[in-house]
């Protein structure tokens, strides 16, 4: 399982590179030259694709509005929030809006390179990746929340070297919007062709937007698919390890994290073992899930096991602080059979049964011999009596 990571709640999405083979790539030349070019491009593509997870991790870490730099260092730009009534030094955008309401704000883009820079501007919904980081949908993916409700004043911006440009945008919340938390971002994008590698690169730099639509807030977490598996030792009476797996599901309408505790106990709640400290899951958006795999050491093989997972939901407000809610709990049952001890018991029982059967058979044989001797003695006495009567 991916290790859960805690990400900055007021972070900024940074650059993202996306590799694509160029359409209509030239294929002229000798077969050997073509083969070399194809091999070189495949190698470059593999390297770029291999680098994507690292680039994405940097993109979602929320490292502030730092510069996005191309691989050859020829293009650099930065983004930051505009200074206005919402604040002068914000690391991200955060709003609370009624259904049907709207918010007007702006992003400042600075060209740090030596040539004019034209960037595409758009908004996108956010989601939690398998590594526990916040990512933003690419432009070709369909958004249903902030990516649809947020409209930049222009689709692109042209900035002279060393200059800045302010890009206003409006967040318009539909009148029928469901109350709760939404996360997305406002992005700037630059697509460049890398002739040496034979690929196109989409580099993105943006700022996170967290929006809470006013209405009844229903923060809820559920523990689903709880399971416990036991791995024992070959040494009789020795303790083993259990693995508890489950899925955390945000079934409410608020952004939530959680404190977690896991324990495993034997029959009647005895022989209890605790998992110890467990890393918190990432902040989960409504309807998102996160899989957990928790080891529990020092579990006594008491044949029957009961695993208990307890979550304390943490409600995250606009400032990034948390409020603990009522804990939720789930249990599951499994087996912890001490097979080595059980085998020893079976062997002992078999030995005892065998000894009992052998003893019983020996006793039966002794009785048969004794009965035979008695019968022979009676027959001999009768014969003696017959002989005495004849004489």
Tab-separated table of C-alpha atoms in Angstrom:
chain	number	residue	atom	x	y	z
A	1	UNK	CA	0.000	0.000	0.000
A	2	UNK	CA	1.148	3.450	-0.677
A	3	UNK	CA	2.371	5.108	2.501
A	4	UNK	CA	-0.102	7.839	3.553
A	5	UNK	CA	1.414	11.325	3.323
A	6	UNK	CA	0.344	14.559	4.950
A	7	UNK	CA	0.303	17.411	2.443
A	8	UNK	CA	0.201	21.139	3.061
A	9	UNK	CA	-3.374	22.286	3.229
A	10	UNK	CA	-2.577	25.769	1.905
A	11	UNK	CA	-0.196	24.600	-0.805
A	12	UNK	CA	0.089	25.455	-4.455
A	13	UNK	CA	0.059	23.100	-7.413
A	14	UNK	CA	3.316	23.542	-9.337
A	15	UNK	CA	4.677	22.336	-12.674
A	16	UNK	CA	3.522	19.167	-14.430
A	17	UNK	CA	5.145	17.657	-17.527
A	18	UNK	CA	3.113	15.429	-19.850
A	19	UNK	CA	4.852	13.467	-22.578
A	20	UNK	CA	3.219	12.840	-25.963
A	21	UNK	CA	4.618	11.564	-29.210
A	22	UNK	CA	4.334	14.297	-31.867
A	23	UNK	CA	1.740	13.756	-34.556
A	24	UNK	CA	3.105	13.059	-38.041
A	25	UNK	CA	6.683	12.488	-36.956
A	26	UNK	CA	9.040	12.270	-39.991
A	27	UNK	CA	10.004	8.775	-41.038
A	28	UNK	CA	12.313	9.505	-43.977
A	29	UNK	CA	15.825	8.087	-44.308
A	30	UNK	CA	17.455	4.699	-44.488
A	31	UNK	CA	15.920	1.821	-42.529
A	32	UNK	CA	18.908	1.811	-40.150
A	33	UNK	CA	18.673	5.581	-39.540
A	34	UNK	CA	14.914	5.329	-39.018
A	35	UNK	CA	15.414	2.504	-36.556
A	36	UNK	CA	17.991	4.566	-34.634
A	37	UNK	CA	15.666	7.575	-34.473
A	38	UNK	CA	12.736	5.435	-33.308
A	39	UNK	CA	14.897	3.792	-30.624
A	40	UNK	CA	16.170	7.185	-29.451
A	41	UNK	CA	12.639	8.581	-29.228
A	42	UNK	CA	11.383	5.533	-27.342
A	43	UNK	CA	14.262	5.876	-24.881
A	44	UNK	CA	13.508	9.583	-24.387
A	45	UNK	CA	9.810	8.846	-23.938
A	46	UNK	CA	10.528	6.168	-21.338
A	47	UNK	CA	12.775	8.559	-19.430
A	48	UNK	CA	10.154	11.295	-19.505
A	49	UNK	CA	7.357	8.951	-18.422
A	50	UNK	CA	9.596	7.603	-15.655
A	51	UNK	CA	10.162	11.153	-14.452
A	52	UNK	CA	6.436	11.991	-14.363
A	53	UNK	CA	5.759	10.705	-10.804
A	54	UNK	CA	8.572	12.886	-9.443
A	55	UNK	CA	7.363	15.892	-11.383
A	56	UNK	CA	3.807	15.311	-10.249
A	57	UNK	CA	4.959	14.980	-6.630
A	58	UNK	CA	6.635	18.376	-6.969
A	59	UNK	CA	3.519	19.740	-8.629
A	60	UNK	CA	1.198	18.779	-5.820
A	61	UNK	CA	3.448	19.402	-2.841
A	62	UNK	CA	2.259	22.991	-2.592
A	63	UNK	CA	5.676	24.589	-2.338
A	64	UNK	CA	4.378	28.130	-2.695
A	65	UNK	CA	4.283	30.111	-5.892
A	66	UNK	CA	7.833	29.187	-6.835
A	67	UNK	CA	9.252	29.260	-10.358
A	68	UNK	CA	8.520	26.609	-12.938
A	69	UNK	CA	11.672	25.900	-14.957
A	70	UNK	CA	12.088	24.005	-18.195
A	71	UNK	CA	14.615	21.195	-18.434
A	72	UNK	CA	17.047	23.420	-20.355
A	73	UNK	CA	16.341	26.446	-18.136
A	74	UNK	CA	15.175	28.691	-21.001
A	75	UNK	CA	11.680	29.483	-19.638
A	76	UNK	CA	10.807	30.474	-16.082
A	77	UNK	CA	7.630	31.954	-14.674
A	78	UNK	CA	5.929	32.283	-11.299
A	79	UNK	CA	2.361	32.686	-10.079
A	80	UNK	CA	0.978	34.210	-6.884
A	81	UNK	CA	-2.312	35.417	-5.466
A	82	UNK	CA	-3.236	39.042	-6.078
A	83	UNK	CA	-3.261	41.436	-3.125
A	84	UNK	CA	-6.849	42.554	-2.470
A	85	UNK	CA	-9.583	42.464	0.122
A	86	UNK	CA	-9.016	38.704	0.664
A	87	UNK	CA	-5.419	39.289	1.807
A	88	UNK	CA	-1.986	40.453	0.730
A	89	UNK	CA	0.078	37.297	1.193
A	90	UNK	CA	-2.065	34.240	0.559
A	91	UNK	CA	-0.583	30.896	-0.450
A	92	UNK	CA	-3.886	29.704	-1.939
A	93	UNK	CA	-7.487	30.773	-2.511
A	94	UNK	CA	-10.150	29.899	0.059
A	95	UNK	CA	-13.803	31.010	-0.061
A	96	UNK	CA	-17.181	30.350	1.526
A	97	UNK	CA	-20.005	31.146	-0.920
A	98	UNK	CA	-23.778	30.734	-0.854
A	99	UNK	CA	-25.433	28.750	-3.651
A	100	UNK	CA	-26.008	31.166	-6.526
A	101	UNK	CA	-23.257	33.510	-5.290
A	102	UNK	CA	-19.967	34.471	-6.877
A	103	UNK	CA	-16.427	35.528	-5.997
A	104	UNK	CA	-14.060	37.757	-7.969
A	105	UNK	CA	-10.315	37.400	-7.484
A	106	UNK	CA	-7.082	37.443	-9.498
A	107	UNK	CA	-3.787	35.638	-10.043
A	108	UNK	CA	-0.508	37.440	-10.807
A	109	UNK	CA	1.794	35.806	-13.374
A	110	UNK	CA	5.427	36.925	-13.699
A	111	UNK	CA	7.706	36.160	-16.671
A	112	UNK	CA	11.227	35.526	-15.307
A	113	UNK	CA	12.711	34.551	-18.671
A	114	UNK	CA	14.458	36.600	-21.359
A	115	UNK	CA	11.793	36.192	-24.032
A	116	UNK	CA	8.035	36.855	-24.313
A	117	UNK	CA	5.902	34.151	-22.771
A	118	UNK	CA	2.392	33.122	-23.810
A	119	UNK	CA	0.548	30.899	-21.335
A	120	UNK	CA	-2.833	29.182	-21.437
A	121	UNK	CA	-5.055	29.913	-18.422
A	122	UNK	CA	-7.807	27.569	-17.191
A	123	UNK	CA	-9.331	26.030	-14.050
A	124	UNK	CA	-9.641	22.365	-13.092
A	125	UNK	CA	-11.048	20.139	-10.355
A	126	UNK	CA	-8.727	18.615	-7.778
A	127	UNK	CA	-8.408	15.008	-6.612
A	128	UNK	CA	-6.227	12.930	-4.296
A	129	UNK	CA	-3.658	10.720	-6.031
A	130	UNK	CA	-2.620	7.219	-4.986
A	131	UNK	CA	0.399	8.723	-3.204
A	132	UNK	CA	-1.815	10.955	-1.062
A	133	UNK	CA	-1.053	14.207	-2.878
A	134	UNK	CA	-3.461	16.741	-4.346
A	135	UNK	CA	-3.452	16.842	-8.154
A	136	UNK	CA	-5.474	18.819	-10.685
A	137	UNK	CA	-7.164	17.420	-13.759
A	138	UNK	CA	-5.533	18.146	-17.086
A	139	UNK	CA	-7.405	20.369	-19.519
A	140	UNK	CA	-8.686	17.431	-21.565
A	141	UNK	CA	-10.373	15.870	-18.483
A	142	UNK	CA	-13.930	16.830	-17.523
A	143	UNK	CA	-14.405	18.893	-14.364
A	144	UNK	CA	-17.744	19.102	-12.525
A	145	UNK	CA	-17.018	21.586	-9.719
A	146	UNK	CA	-14.480	24.370	-9.446
A	147	UNK	CA	-13.135	23.611	-12.920
A	148	UNK	CA	-16.573	24.459	-14.355
A	149	UNK	CA	-17.543	27.263	-11.974
A	150	UNK	CA	-14.285	29.231	-12.312
A	151	UNK	CA	-13.883	31.469	-15.372
A	152	UNK	CA	-10.691	33.405	-16.106
A	153	UNK	CA	-11.052	36.809	-17.764
A	154	UNK	CA	-8.923	35.476	-20.634
A	155	UNK	CA	-7.958	32.041	-21.915
A	156	UNK	CA	-4.314	33.021	-22.441
A	157	UNK	CA	-1.882	35.702	-21.360
A	158	UNK	CA	1.150	37.160	-23.177
A	159	UNK	CA	3.825	38.558	-20.844
A	160	UNK	CA	6.940	40.464	-21.837
A	161	UNK	CA	10.334	39.488	-20.345
A	162	UNK	CA	10.666	40.567	-16.729
A	163	UNK	CA	7.049	41.795	-16.581
A	164	UNK	CA	3.955	40.636	-14.703
A	165	UNK	CA	0.300	40.339	-15.665
A	166	UNK	CA	-2.772	40.104	-13.477
A	167	UNK	CA	-5.357	37.576	-14.585
A	168	UNK	CA	-8.797	38.193	-13.011
A	169	UNK	CA	-11.176	35.257	-12.567
A	170	UNK	CA	-14.683	34.720	-11.247
A	171	UNK	CA	-16.043	31.763	-9.308
A	172	UNK	CA	-19.785	31.462	-9.980
A	173	UNK	CA	-21.535	28.905	-7.771
A	174	UNK	CA	-24.773	27.484	-9.277
A	175	UNK	CA	-27.975	28.040	-7.341
A	176	UNK	CA	-28.493	24.253	-7.095
A	177	UNK	CA	-24.928	23.497	-5.938
A	178	UNK	CA	-24.735	20.874	-3.197
A	179	UNK	CA	-23.440	22.296	0.107
A	180	UNK	CA	-19.994	21.152	1.143
A	181	UNK	CA	-16.305	21.389	0.247
A	182	UNK	CA	-14.796	21.555	-3.230
A	183	UNK	CA	-11.123	21.742	-4.218
A	184	UNK	CA	-9.576	22.703	-7.541
A	185	UNK	CA	-7.120	25.195	-8.946
A	186	UNK	CA	-6.420	28.010	-11.404
A	187	UNK	CA	-3.619	26.986	-13.760
A	188	UNK	CA	-1.186	28.434	-16.265
A	189	UNK	CA	0.098	26.059	-18.927
A	190	UNK	CA	2.906	26.071	-21.484
A	191	UNK	CA	3.252	23.431	-24.191
A	192	UNK	CA	6.669	23.047	-25.767
A	193	UNK	CA	8.170	20.667	-28.297
A	194	UNK	CA	11.357	18.922	-27.248
A	195	UNK	CA	13.010	18.236	-30.611
A	196	UNK	CA	15.932	16.364	-29.089
A	197	UNK	CA	13.651	13.908	-27.302
A	198	UNK	CA	10.945	13.943	-29.990
A	199	UNK	CA	8.138	14.689	-27.512
A	200	UNK	CA	5.757	17.461	-26.522
A	201	UNK	CA	5.814	18.701	-22.937
A	202	UNK	CA	2.910	20.346	-21.073
A	203	UNK	CA	4.221	22.308	-18.084
A	204	UNK	CA	1.688	23.675	-15.582
A	205	UNK	CA	1.888	26.059	-12.674
A	206	UNK	CA	-1.127	27.052	-10.623
A	207	UNK	CA	-2.689	27.885	-7.272
A	208	UNK	CA	-5.131	25.782	-5.290
A	209	UNK	CA	-8.731	26.898	-4.781
A	210	UNK	CA	-10.739	25.616	-1.811
A	211	UNK	CA	-14.427	26.450	-1.855
A	212	UNK	CA	-17.093	25.722	0.764
A	213	UNK	CA	-20.653	26.063	-0.488
A	214	UNK	CA	-22.835	27.250	2.388
A	215	UNK	CA	-25.540	24.967	3.706
A	216	UNK	CA	-25.794	21.960	6.005
A	217	UNK	CA	-22.354	20.443	6.505
A	218	UNK	CA	-22.405	16.674	6.959
A	219	UNK	CA	-18.881	15.463	7.736
A	220	UNK	CA	-18.813	11.661	7.793
A	221	UNK	CA	-16.213	8.927	7.441
A	222	UNK	CA	-16.867	5.209	7.080
A	223	UNK	CA	-14.621	2.169	7.573
A	224	UNK	CA	-15.278	-0.330	4.792
A	225	UNK	CA	-13.999	-3.797	3.805
A	226	UNK	CA	-12.261	-4.393	7.151
A	227	UNK	CA	-10.249	-7.620	7.225
A	228	UNK	CA	-7.671	-9.272	9.500
A	229	UNK	CA	-5.066	-11.883	8.469
A	230	UNK	CA	-2.703	-13.704	10.818
A	231	UNK	CA	0.882	-14.840	10.182
A	232	UNK	CA	2.090	-17.062	12.995
A	233	UNK	CA	5.422	-18.587	14.048
A	234	UNK	CA	6.635	-22.184	13.857
A	235	UNK	CA	7.638	-21.967	17.513
A	236	UNK	CA	4.899	-23.326	19.808
A	237	UNK	CA	3.320	-20.742	22.128
A	238	UNK	CA	5.088	-17.896	20.237
A	239	UNK	CA	3.197	-14.746	19.214
A	240	UNK	CA	2.768	-13.730	15.587
A	241	UNK	CA	1.801	-10.766	13.437
A	242	UNK	CA	-1.595	-9.712	12.127
A	243	UNK	CA	-2.342	-7.440	9.178
A	244	UNK	CA	-5.491	-5.333	9.290
A	245	UNK	CA	-6.700	-3.860	5.985
A	246	UNK	CA	-9.607	-1.499	5.402
A	247	UNK	CA	-10.815	1.386	3.273
A	248	UNK	CA	-11.536	4.878	4.594
A	249	UNK	CA	-14.468	6.397	2.708
A	250	UNK	CA	-15.471	10.047	2.965
A	251	UNK	CA	-19.233	9.639	2.752
A	252	UNK	CA	-20.013	13.210	3.786
A	253	UNK	CA	-19.730	16.577	2.039
A	254	UNK	CA	-16.720	18.077	3.864
A	255	UNK	CA	-12.956	17.797	3.476
A	256	UNK	CA	-11.769	15.354	6.156
A	257	UNK	CA	-8.682	13.700	7.567
A	258	UNK	CA	-8.622	11.323	10.551
A	259	UNK	CA	-6.764	9.994	13.551
A	260	UNK	CA	-6.643	6.206	13.538
A	261	UNK	CA	-6.208	3.381	16.011
A	262	UNK	CA	-6.217	-0.367	15.329
A	263	UNK	CA	-6.201	-3.280	17.768
A	264	UNK	CA	-6.482	-7.064	17.605
A	265	UNK	CA	-7.823	-9.205	20.463
A	266	UNK	CA	-8.456	-12.866	21.150
A	267	UNK	CA	-11.637	-14.609	22.337
A	268	UNK	CA	-13.807	-12.586	24.753
A	269	UNK	CA	-11.684	-9.473	24.141
A	270	UNK	CA	-8.627	-10.888	25.897
A	271	UNK	CA	-4.973	-10.928	24.740
A	272	UNK	CA	-5.338	-7.486	23.159
A	273	UNK	CA	-2.534	-6.099	20.924
A	274	UNK	CA	-2.336	-2.487	19.688
A	275	UNK	CA	-0.974	-1.310	16.336
A	276	UNK	CA	0.722	1.771	17.813
A	277	UNK	CA	0.997	5.079	15.964
A	278	UNK	CA	-0.585	5.102	12.501
A	279	UNK	CA	0.133	7.776	9.905
A	280	UNK	CA	-2.995	9.815	9.107
A	281	UNK	CA	-4.630	9.504	5.707
A	282	UNK	CA	-4.456	12.456	3.322
A	283	UNK	CA	-7.202	15.065	3.348
A	284	UNK	CA	-10.035	13.325	1.530
A	285	UNK	CA	-12.552	15.145	-0.624
A	286	UNK	CA	-16.216	14.083	-0.489
A	287	UNK	CA	-16.693	10.543	-1.858
A	288	UNK	CA	-12.949	9.844	-2.027
A	289	UNK	CA	-11.482	6.661	-0.534
A	290	UNK	CA	-8.107	5.682	0.904
A	291	UNK	CA	-6.868	2.128	1.468
A	292	UNK	CA	-5.041	1.278	4.699
A	293	UNK	CA	-2.801	-1.689	5.574
A	294	UNK	CA	-1.835	-1.754	9.251
A	295	UNK	CA	0.534	-4.325	10.827
A	296	UNK	CA	-0.110	-5.424	14.419
A	297	UNK	CA	2.753	-7.234	16.155
A	298	UNK	CA	2.759	-9.508	19.193
A	299	UNK	CA	-0.594	-11.177	18.524
A	300	UNK	CA	-1.303	-14.302	20.593
A	301	UNK	CA	-2.694	-17.159	18.464
A	302	UNK	CA	-5.935	-17.669	20.350
A	303	UNK	CA	-7.733	-19.382	17.433
A	304	UNK	CA	-10.301	-16.564	17.075
A	305	UNK	CA	-9.302	-12.943	16.393
A	306	UNK	CA	-11.277	-9.701	16.446
A	307	UNK	CA	-9.827	-6.645	14.694
A	308	UNK	CA	-11.122	-3.183	15.602
A	309	UNK	CA	-10.417	-0.002	13.607
A	310	UNK	CA	-11.396	3.338	15.142
A	311	UNK	CA	-11.363	6.617	13.197
A	312	UNK	CA	-11.696	10.088	14.670
A	313	UNK	CA	-12.699	12.363	11.748
A	314	UNK	CA	-10.893	15.707	11.612
A	315	UNK	CA	-12.895	18.502	10.002
A	316	UNK	CA	-10.633	20.963	8.169
A	317	UNK	CA	-11.673	24.609	8.072
A	318	UNK	CA	-10.565	27.431	5.775
A	319	UNK	CA	-7.518	28.287	7.895
A	320	UNK	CA	-6.261	24.697	7.799
A	321	UNK	CA	-6.991	23.953	11.472
A	322	UNK	CA	-8.927	20.825	12.420
A	323	UNK	CA	-11.834	19.922	14.689
A	324	UNK	CA	-12.173	16.381	16.052
A	325	UNK	CA	-15.587	14.762	15.531
A	326	UNK	CA	-17.282	11.720	17.058
A	327	UNK	CA	-15.231	8.541	16.427
A	328	UNK	CA	-16.486	5.771	14.156
A	329	UNK	CA	-15.600	2.110	14.684
A	330	UNK	CA	-15.719	-1.144	12.734
A	331	UNK	CA	-14.800	-4.736	13.633
A	332	UNK	CA	-13.964	-7.902	11.716
A	333	UNK	CA	-13.203	-11.477	12.745
A	334	UNK	CA	-10.510	-13.908	11.635
A	335	UNK	CA	-8.555	-16.958	12.682
A	336	UNK	CA	-5.213	-17.267	14.443
A	337	UNK	CA	-4.584	-21.003	14.641
A	338	UNK	CA	-1.273	-22.086	16.295
A	339	UNK	CA	-0.640	-24.818	13.743
A	340	UNK	CA	2.625	-26.056	15.265
A	341	UNK	CA	1.049	-26.412	18.716
A	342	UNK	CA	-2.012	-27.982	17.149
A	343	UNK	CA	0.193	-30.498	15.319
A	344	UNK	CA	1.988	-31.352	18.548
A	345	UNK	CA	-1.356	-31.900	20.280
A	346	UNK	CA	-2.557	-34.108	17.419
A	347	UNK	CA	0.636	-36.184	17.574
A	348	UNK	CA	0.297	-36.581	21.357
A	349	UNK	CA	-3.351	-37.574	21.072
A	350	UNK	CA	-2.498	-40.040	18.319
A	351	UNK	CA	0.289	-41.505	20.483
A	352	UNK	CA	-2.049	-41.830	23.467
A	353	UNK	CA	-4.745	-43.453	21.360
A	354	UNK	CA	-2.187	-45.811	19.845
A	355	UNK	CA	-0.827	-46.772	23.276
A	356	UNK	CA	-4.371	-47.346	24.543
A	357	UNK	CA	-5.210	-49.581	21.582
A	358	UNK	CA	-1.978	-51.565	21.963
A	359	UNK	CA	-2.621	-52.036	25.681
A	360	UNK	CA	-6.190	-53.103	25.002
A	361	UNK	CA	-5.060	-55.574	22.377
A	362	UNK	CA	-2.415	-57.026	24.717
A	363	UNK	CA	-5.019	-57.363	27.466
A	364	UNK	CA	-7.360	-59.102	25.044
A	365	UNK	CA	-4.618	-61.532	24.026
A	366	UNK	CA	-3.799	-62.316	27.672
A	367	UNK	CA	-7.479	-62.990	28.320
A	368	UNK	CA	-7.659	-65.255	25.280
A	369	UNK	CA	-4.624	-67.240	26.509
A	370	UNK	CA	-6.069	-67.481	30.040
A	371	UNK	CA	-9.428	-68.643	28.700
A	372	UNK	CA	-7.659	-71.217	26.559
A	373	UNK	CA	-5.719	-72.541	29.591
A	374	UNK	CA	-8.915	-72.779	31.666
A	375	UNK	CA	-10.692	-74.579	28.820
A	376	UNK	CA	-7.814	-77.012	28.413
A	377	UNK	CA	-7.774	-77.673	32.158
A	378	UNK	CA	-11.512	-78.398	32.212
A	379	UNK	CA	-11.246	-80.712	29.237
A	380	UNK	CA	-8.319	-82.536	30.857
A	381	UNK	CA	-10.298	-82.920	34.096
A	382	UNK	CA	-13.256	-84.350	32.210
A	383	UNK	CA	-11.041	-86.803	30.393
A	384	UNK	CA	-9.492	-87.884	33.715
A	385	UNK	CA	-12.947	-88.408	35.157
A	386	UNK	CA	-13.998	-90.532	32.170
A	387	UNK	CA	-10.897	-92.697	32.501
A	388	UNK	CA	-11.513	-93.170	36.237
A	389	UNK	CA	-15.090	-94.273	35.637
A	390	UNK	CA	-14.103	-96.883	33.032
A	391	UNK	CA	-11.592	-98.469	35.333
